[in-house]
Short mmCIF file of C-alpha atoms in Angstrom, two decimals:
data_model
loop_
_atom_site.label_atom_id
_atom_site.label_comp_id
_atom_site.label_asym_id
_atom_site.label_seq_id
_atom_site.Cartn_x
_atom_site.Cartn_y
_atom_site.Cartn_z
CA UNK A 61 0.00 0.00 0.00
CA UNK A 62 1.32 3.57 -0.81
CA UNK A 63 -0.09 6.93 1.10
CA UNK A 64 0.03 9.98 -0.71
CA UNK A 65 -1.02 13.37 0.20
CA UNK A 66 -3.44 15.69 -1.60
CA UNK A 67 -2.14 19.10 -1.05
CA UNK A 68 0.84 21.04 -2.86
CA UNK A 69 1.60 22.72 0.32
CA UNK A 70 4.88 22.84 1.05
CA UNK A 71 5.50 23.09 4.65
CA UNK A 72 2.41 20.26 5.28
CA UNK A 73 4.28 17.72 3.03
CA UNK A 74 7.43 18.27 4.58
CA UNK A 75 5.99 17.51 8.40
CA UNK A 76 4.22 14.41 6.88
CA UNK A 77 7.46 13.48 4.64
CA UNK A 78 9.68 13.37 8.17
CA UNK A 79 7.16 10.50 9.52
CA UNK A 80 8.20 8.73 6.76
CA UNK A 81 4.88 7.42 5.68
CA UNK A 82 4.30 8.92 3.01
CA UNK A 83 5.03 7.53 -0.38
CA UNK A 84 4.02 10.43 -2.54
CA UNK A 85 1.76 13.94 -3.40
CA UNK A 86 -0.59 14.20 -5.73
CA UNK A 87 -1.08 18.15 -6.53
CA UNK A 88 -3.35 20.53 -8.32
CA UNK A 89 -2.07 23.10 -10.49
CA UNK A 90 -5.04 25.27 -10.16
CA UNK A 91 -4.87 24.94 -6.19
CA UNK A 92 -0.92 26.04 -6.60
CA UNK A 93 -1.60 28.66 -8.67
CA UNK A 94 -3.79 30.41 -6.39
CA UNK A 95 -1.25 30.50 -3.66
CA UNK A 96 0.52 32.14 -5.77
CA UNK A 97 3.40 30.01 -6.98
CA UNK A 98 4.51 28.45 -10.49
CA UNK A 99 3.26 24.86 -10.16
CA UNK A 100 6.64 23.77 -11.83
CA UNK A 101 8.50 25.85 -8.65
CA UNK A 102 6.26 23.77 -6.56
CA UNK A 103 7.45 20.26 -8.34
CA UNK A 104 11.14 21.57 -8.19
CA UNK A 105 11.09 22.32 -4.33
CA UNK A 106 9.71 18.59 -3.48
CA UNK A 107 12.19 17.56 -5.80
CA UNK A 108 14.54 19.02 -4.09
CA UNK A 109 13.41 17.78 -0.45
CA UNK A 110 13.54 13.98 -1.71
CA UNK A 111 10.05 13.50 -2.88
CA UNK A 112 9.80 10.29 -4.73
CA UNK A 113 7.14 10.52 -6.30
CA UNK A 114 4.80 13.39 -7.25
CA UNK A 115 1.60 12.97 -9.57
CA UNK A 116 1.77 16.53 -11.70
CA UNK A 117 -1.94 17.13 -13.04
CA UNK A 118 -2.02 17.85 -16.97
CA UNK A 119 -5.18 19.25 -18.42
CA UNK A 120 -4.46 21.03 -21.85
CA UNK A 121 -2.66 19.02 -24.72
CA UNK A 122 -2.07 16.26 -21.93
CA UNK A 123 0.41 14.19 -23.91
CA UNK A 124 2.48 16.67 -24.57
CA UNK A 125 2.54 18.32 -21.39
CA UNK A 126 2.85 14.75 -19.66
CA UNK A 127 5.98 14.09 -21.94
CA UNK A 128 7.28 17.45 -21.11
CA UNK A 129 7.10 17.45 -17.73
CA UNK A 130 8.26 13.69 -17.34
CA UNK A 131 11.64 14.48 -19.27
CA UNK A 132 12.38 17.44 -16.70
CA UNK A 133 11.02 15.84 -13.78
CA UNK A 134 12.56 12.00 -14.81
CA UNK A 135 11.44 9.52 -12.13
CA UNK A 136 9.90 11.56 -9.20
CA UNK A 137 6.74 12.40 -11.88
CA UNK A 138 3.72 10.57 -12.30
CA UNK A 139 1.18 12.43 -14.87
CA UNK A 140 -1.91 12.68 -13.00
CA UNK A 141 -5.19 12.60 -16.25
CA UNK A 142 -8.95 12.73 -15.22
CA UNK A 143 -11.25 9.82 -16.56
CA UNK A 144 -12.66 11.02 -18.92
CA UNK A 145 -12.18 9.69 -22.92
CA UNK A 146 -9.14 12.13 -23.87
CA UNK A 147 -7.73 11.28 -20.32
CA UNK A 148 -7.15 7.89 -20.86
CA UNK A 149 -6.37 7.82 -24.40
CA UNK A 150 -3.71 9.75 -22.92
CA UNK A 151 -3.06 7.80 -20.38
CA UNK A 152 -2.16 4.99 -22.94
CA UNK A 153 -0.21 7.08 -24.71
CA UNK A 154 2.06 7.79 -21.94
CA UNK A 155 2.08 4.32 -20.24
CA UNK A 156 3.02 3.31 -23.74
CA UNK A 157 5.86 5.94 -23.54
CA UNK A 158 6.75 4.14 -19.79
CA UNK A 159 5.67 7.32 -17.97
CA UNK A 160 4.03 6.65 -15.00
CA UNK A 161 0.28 7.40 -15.16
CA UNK A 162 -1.92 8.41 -11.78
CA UNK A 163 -5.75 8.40 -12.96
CA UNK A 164 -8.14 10.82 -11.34
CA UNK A 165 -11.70 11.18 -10.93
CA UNK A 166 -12.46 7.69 -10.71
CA UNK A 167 -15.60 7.12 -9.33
CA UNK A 168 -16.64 3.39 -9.76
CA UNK A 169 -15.00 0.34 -10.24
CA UNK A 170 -15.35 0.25 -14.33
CA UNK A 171 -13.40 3.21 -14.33
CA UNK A 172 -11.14 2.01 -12.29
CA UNK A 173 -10.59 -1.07 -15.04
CA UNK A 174 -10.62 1.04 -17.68
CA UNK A 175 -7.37 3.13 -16.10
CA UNK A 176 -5.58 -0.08 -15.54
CA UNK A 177 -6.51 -0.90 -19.59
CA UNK A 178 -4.96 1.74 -20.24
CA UNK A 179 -2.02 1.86 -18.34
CA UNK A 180 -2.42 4.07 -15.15
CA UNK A 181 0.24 3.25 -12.58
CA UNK A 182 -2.38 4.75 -9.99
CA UNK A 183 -5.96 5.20 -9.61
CA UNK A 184 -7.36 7.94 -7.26
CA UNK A 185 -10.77 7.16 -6.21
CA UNK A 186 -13.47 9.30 -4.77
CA UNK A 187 -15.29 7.58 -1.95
#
């Protein structure tokens, strides 16, 4: 079993990181955004603090963006895609590519399937 946190909070992840329970974060470029901060800063600083592995959400052109941001971030990044039809077409697409592939959104357990069809490394369910 791996624990990740939700947040892109910097300072939280850090406390949690020390316990050293956690696996991973999963973040939200929208949510980092509005704190102000470059969403790629954000990636670079939990880089930086050891982070092994952070699911960076794509949402525009996600195959490119997902290869993008795989070469810089190598293998601390896992492209985080919603569930919806272009999601996990891109989700293949990058599996294919061996990028690792967290699935969001996922609200049943066909969808669930469907994201392991297609490659996803992760699934993150809403319960």
């Amino acid at each position: 079993m791996k624990i990740f946190l939700d947040t892109a909070d910097v300072p939280t992840i850090l406390k949690h990181f020390e316990t050293g329970l956690i696996d991973g974060v999963t973040t939200n470029p929208s949510l980092i955004k509005k704190s102000g901060r470059d969403p790629e800063d954000v990636y670079r600083e939990l880089a930086m603090a050891g982070i092994p592995d952070i699911s960076m959400e794509v949402v525009e052109d996600m195959i490119f963006e997902g290869r993008r941001l795989a070469a810089e971030f190598n293998e601390v990044c896992t492209i985080k895609v919603p569930c919806t039809p272009e999601g996990l077409k891109a989700c293949k697409v990058l599996s294919d590519d061996g990028i690792k592939v967290n699935v969001t959104l996922i609200f049943n357990a066909s969808q669930a399937i469907l994201s392991a069809k297609a490659g996803a490394t992760y699934v993150s369910p809403f319960i």
